């Protein structure tokens, strides 16, 4: 049985275009892979604390004591154990919402999601073979230096040891010259095709 972890970072909830695209992908994926168990983690509902000084102090104390089984590290353990991962987040301020940034900081735990070999080289420790990042953008940013989100996710994929990191997007949705429904529909069709072979 395969475990797919869906990280929902769509702050506008069911009104979110990104979430609509993600739900389309997940519905098609589940139909094509009925044995898969999909677990959703909503980072807006499950509000992890940022890495404030007292949070870091507790984290460091537990980590130094080897207590990686503590609740503080639950999100990291869940992420590391997933067979596949889907992250949905809108394009905000050249990146993604702060709730996702907090989540990513909290799951980046040495000896859970990544580590170091005897030569000090970074080694990914996540089980996932694939990660899909789904987003929607009002303008056109993919492939430009202004798309910081893509570079961030690619980098984390390397750090976590996830060999196949992919992206699904819809762009130009706030450009008044465009028919945004046509653009979203085209992204939905790409989602359907990707769901078959992801």
CSV table of C-alpha atoms in Angstrom, one decimal:
chain,number,residue,atom,x,y,z
A,1,UNK,CA,0.0,0.0,0.0
A,2,UNK,CA,1.3,3.4,-1.0
A,3,UNK,CA,1.1,6.5,1.2
A,4,UNK,CA,0.8,9.8,-0.5
A,5,UNK,CA,1.1,12.9,1.8
A,6,UNK,CA,-0.8,16.0,0.5
A,7,UNK,CA,0.4,19.2,2.1
A,8,UNK,CA,-2.4,21.8,1.6
A,9,UNK,CA,-1.0,25.4,1.9
A,10,UNK,CA,-4.0,27.1,0.2
A,11,UNK,CA,-4.8,30.0,2.5
A,12,UNK,CA,-8.1,30.8,0.6
A,13,UNK,CA,-9.3,27.3,1.3
A,14,UNK,CA,-11.9,25.9,-1.1
A,15,UNK,CA,-11.9,29.3,-3.0
A,16,UNK,CA,-8.3,28.7,-4.0
A,17,UNK,CA,-7.5,28.1,-7.6
A,18,UNK,CA,-4.4,26.2,-6.6
A,19,UNK,CA,-6.5,23.9,-4.3
A,20,UNK,CA,-9.0,23.2,-7.2
A,21,UNK,CA,-6.1,22.1,-9.4
A,22,UNK,CA,-4.6,20.0,-6.6
A,23,UNK,CA,-8.0,18.3,-5.8
A,24,UNK,CA,-8.3,17.5,-9.5
A,25,UNK,CA,-4.9,15.9,-9.6
A,26,UNK,CA,-5.6,13.9,-6.4
A,27,UNK,CA,-9.0,12.7,-7.5
A,28,UNK,CA,-7.5,11.4,-10.8
A,29,UNK,CA,-4.5,10.0,-9.0
A,30,UNK,CA,-6.7,8.1,-6.5
A,31,UNK,CA,-8.8,6.7,-9.4
A,32,UNK,CA,-5.7,5.5,-11.2
A,33,UNK,CA,-4.1,4.2,-8.0
A,34,UNK,CA,-6.9,3.0,-5.8
A,35,UNK,CA,-4.5,1.2,-3.4
A,36,UNK,CA,-2.9,4.6,-2.4
A,37,UNK,CA,-3.8,6.1,1.0
A,38,UNK,CA,-3.9,9.9,0.7
A,39,UNK,CA,-3.3,11.8,3.9
A,40,UNK,CA,-4.0,15.5,3.9
A,41,UNK,CA,-2.1,17.9,6.1
A,42,UNK,CA,-3.5,21.4,6.1
A,43,UNK,CA,-0.8,23.8,7.3
A,44,UNK,CA,-3.3,26.6,7.8
A,45,UNK,CA,-5.4,24.4,10.2
A,46,UNK,CA,-2.4,22.7,11.8
A,47,UNK,CA,-0.6,25.9,12.8
A,48,UNK,CA,2.9,24.9,13.7
A,49,UNK,CA,4.7,27.6,15.6
A,50,UNK,CA,7.5,29.5,13.8
A,51,UNK,CA,11.1,28.8,14.9
A,52,UNK,CA,11.0,31.4,17.7
A,53,UNK,CA,13.9,31.3,20.2
A,54,UNK,CA,11.9,29.2,22.7
A,55,UNK,CA,10.8,26.8,20.0
A,56,UNK,CA,14.4,26.3,18.8
A,57,UNK,CA,15.6,25.9,22.4
A,58,UNK,CA,13.1,23.1,23.0
A,59,UNK,CA,13.9,21.5,19.6
A,60,UNK,CA,17.6,21.7,20.3
A,61,UNK,CA,17.2,20.2,23.8
A,62,UNK,CA,15.1,17.3,22.5
A,63,UNK,CA,17.4,16.7,19.5
A,64,UNK,CA,20.5,16.7,21.6
A,65,UNK,CA,18.9,14.2,23.9
A,66,UNK,CA,18.1,11.9,20.9
A,67,UNK,CA,14.4,12.3,21.6
A,68,UNK,CA,13.3,12.4,17.9
A,69,UNK,CA,10.1,10.5,18.8
A,70,UNK,CA,8.7,13.5,20.6
A,71,UNK,CA,5.5,15.3,19.2
A,72,UNK,CA,7.6,18.3,18.2
A,73,UNK,CA,9.1,16.1,15.4
A,74,UNK,CA,5.8,14.4,14.3
A,75,UNK,CA,5.5,16.5,11.1
A,76,UNK,CA,9.0,15.7,10.1
A,77,UNK,CA,8.5,12.0,10.7
A,78,UNK,CA,5.3,12.0,8.7
A,79,UNK,CA,7.0,13.7,5.8
A,80,UNK,CA,10.0,11.4,5.9
A,81,UNK,CA,7.8,8.3,5.8
A,82,UNK,CA,5.6,9.2,2.9
A,83,UNK,CA,6.0,7.3,-0.4
A,84,UNK,CA,5.0,10.3,-2.5
A,85,UNK,CA,4.4,13.9,-1.6
A,86,UNK,CA,2.1,16.6,-3.2
A,87,UNK,CA,2.4,20.2,-2.1
A,88,UNK,CA,-0.2,22.8,-3.1
A,89,UNK,CA,0.6,26.4,-2.5
A,90,UNK,CA,-0.4,29.6,-4.3
A,91,UNK,CA,2.3,31.9,-5.7
A,92,UNK,CA,2.6,34.7,-3.1
A,93,UNK,CA,5.2,37.5,-2.9
A,94,UNK,CA,7.4,35.6,-5.4
A,95,UNK,CA,7.3,32.5,-3.2
A,96,UNK,CA,4.5,30.8,-1.2
A,97,UNK,CA,2.5,31.6,2.0
A,98,UNK,CA,4.3,31.9,5.3
A,99,UNK,CA,2.4,28.9,6.7
A,100,UNK,CA,4.2,26.6,4.2
A,101,UNK,CA,7.6,28.2,5.0
A,102,UNK,CA,7.0,27.5,8.7
A,103,UNK,CA,6.1,23.9,7.9
A,104,UNK,CA,9.2,23.4,5.8
A,105,UNK,CA,11.4,24.8,8.5
A,106,UNK,CA,9.8,22.5,11.1
A,107,UNK,CA,10.2,19.3,9.0
A,108,UNK,CA,13.9,20.1,8.2
A,109,UNK,CA,15.3,18.0,11.0
A,110,UNK,CA,18.7,16.4,11.0
A,111,UNK,CA,18.4,12.6,11.3
A,112,UNK,CA,14.8,12.6,10.2
A,113,UNK,CA,14.5,14.2,6.8
A,114,UNK,CA,18.2,14.7,6.1
A,115,UNK,CA,21.5,13.9,7.6
A,116,UNK,CA,25.3,13.8,7.0
A,117,UNK,CA,27.6,11.0,6.0
A,118,UNK,CA,30.9,10.3,7.6
A,119,UNK,CA,32.6,12.8,5.3
A,120,UNK,CA,30.1,15.5,6.3
A,121,UNK,CA,28.2,15.4,3.0
A,122,UNK,CA,24.5,16.0,3.2
A,123,UNK,CA,22.3,12.9,2.7
A,124,UNK,CA,18.6,12.9,2.2
A,125,UNK,CA,16.6,10.6,4.4
A,126,UNK,CA,13.1,10.8,3.0
A,127,UNK,CA,11.4,7.7,1.6
A,128,UNK,CA,9.5,9.6,-1.1
A,129,UNK,CA,10.4,8.7,-4.7
A,130,UNK,CA,8.5,11.7,-6.1
A,131,UNK,CA,7.3,15.2,-5.0
A,132,UNK,CA,4.8,17.3,-7.0
A,133,UNK,CA,4.5,21.0,-6.3
A,134,UNK,CA,1.2,22.5,-7.6
A,135,UNK,CA,0.7,26.3,-7.8
A,136,UNK,CA,-1.2,29.0,-9.6
A,137,UNK,CA,0.1,32.4,-10.5
A,138,UNK,CA,-1.7,35.6,-11.5
A,139,UNK,CA,1.1,36.7,-13.8
A,140,UNK,CA,4.0,35.0,-15.7
A,141,UNK,CA,6.9,34.0,-13.5
A,142,UNK,CA,7.8,30.4,-14.3
A,143,UNK,CA,11.4,30.1,-15.3
A,144,UNK,CA,12.3,33.6,-14.2
A,145,UNK,CA,14.5,34.8,-11.3
A,146,UNK,CA,11.2,36.1,-9.7
A,147,UNK,CA,10.0,32.5,-9.1
A,148,UNK,CA,11.7,31.8,-5.8
A,149,UNK,CA,9.3,29.1,-4.8
A,150,UNK,CA,10.4,26.7,-7.6
A,151,UNK,CA,14.1,27.0,-6.7
A,152,UNK,CA,13.3,26.6,-3.0
A,153,UNK,CA,11.3,23.4,-3.6
A,154,UNK,CA,13.9,22.0,-5.9
A,155,UNK,CA,16.6,22.6,-3.3
A,156,UNK,CA,14.7,20.9,-0.6
A,157,UNK,CA,14.0,17.9,-2.9
A,158,UNK,CA,17.8,17.5,-3.1
A,159,UNK,CA,18.4,18.0,0.6
A,160,UNK,CA,15.6,15.5,1.5
A,161,UNK,CA,16.9,13.0,-1.1
A,162,UNK,CA,13.7,13.0,-3.2
A,163,UNK,CA,14.9,12.0,-6.7
A,164,UNK,CA,12.0,13.2,-8.8
A,165,UNK,CA,10.6,16.7,-8.1
A,166,UNK,CA,8.0,18.0,-10.5
A,167,UNK,CA,5.9,21.1,-11.0
A,168,UNK,CA,2.3,21.7,-12.2
A,169,UNK,CA,1.1,25.2,-12.6
A,170,UNK,CA,-1.4,27.6,-14.2
A,171,UNK,CA,-0.1,31.1,-15.0
A,172,UNK,CA,-1.6,34.4,-16.2
A,173,UNK,CA,-4.8,33.9,-14.2
A,174,UNK,CA,-5.0,37.6,-13.2
A,175,UNK,CA,-4.1,39.0,-16.6
A,176,UNK,CA,-7.3,40.6,-17.9
A,177,UNK,CA,-6.4,39.8,-21.5
A,178,UNK,CA,-6.7,36.1,-20.7
A,179,UNK,CA,-9.7,33.8,-20.2
A,180,UNK,CA,-8.6,32.4,-16.9
A,181,UNK,CA,-11.0,29.5,-17.1
A,182,UNK,CA,-9.4,28.3,-20.3
A,183,UNK,CA,-6.0,28.5,-18.6
A,184,UNK,CA,-7.2,26.7,-15.6
A,185,UNK,CA,-8.9,24.0,-17.7
A,186,UNK,CA,-5.6,23.4,-19.6
A,187,UNK,CA,-3.8,23.0,-16.3
A,188,UNK,CA,-6.6,20.5,-15.2
A,189,UNK,CA,-5.9,18.5,-18.3
A,190,UNK,CA,-2.2,18.4,-17.5
A,191,UNK,CA,-3.1,17.3,-14.0
A,192,UNK,CA,-5.1,14.4,-15.4
A,193,UNK,CA,-2.2,13.2,-17.6
A,194,UNK,CA,0.3,13.6,-14.8
A,195,UNK,CA,-2.0,11.7,-12.4
A,196,UNK,CA,-1.8,8.6,-14.6
A,197,UNK,CA,2.0,8.3,-14.4
A,198,UNK,CA,3.1,10.1,-11.3
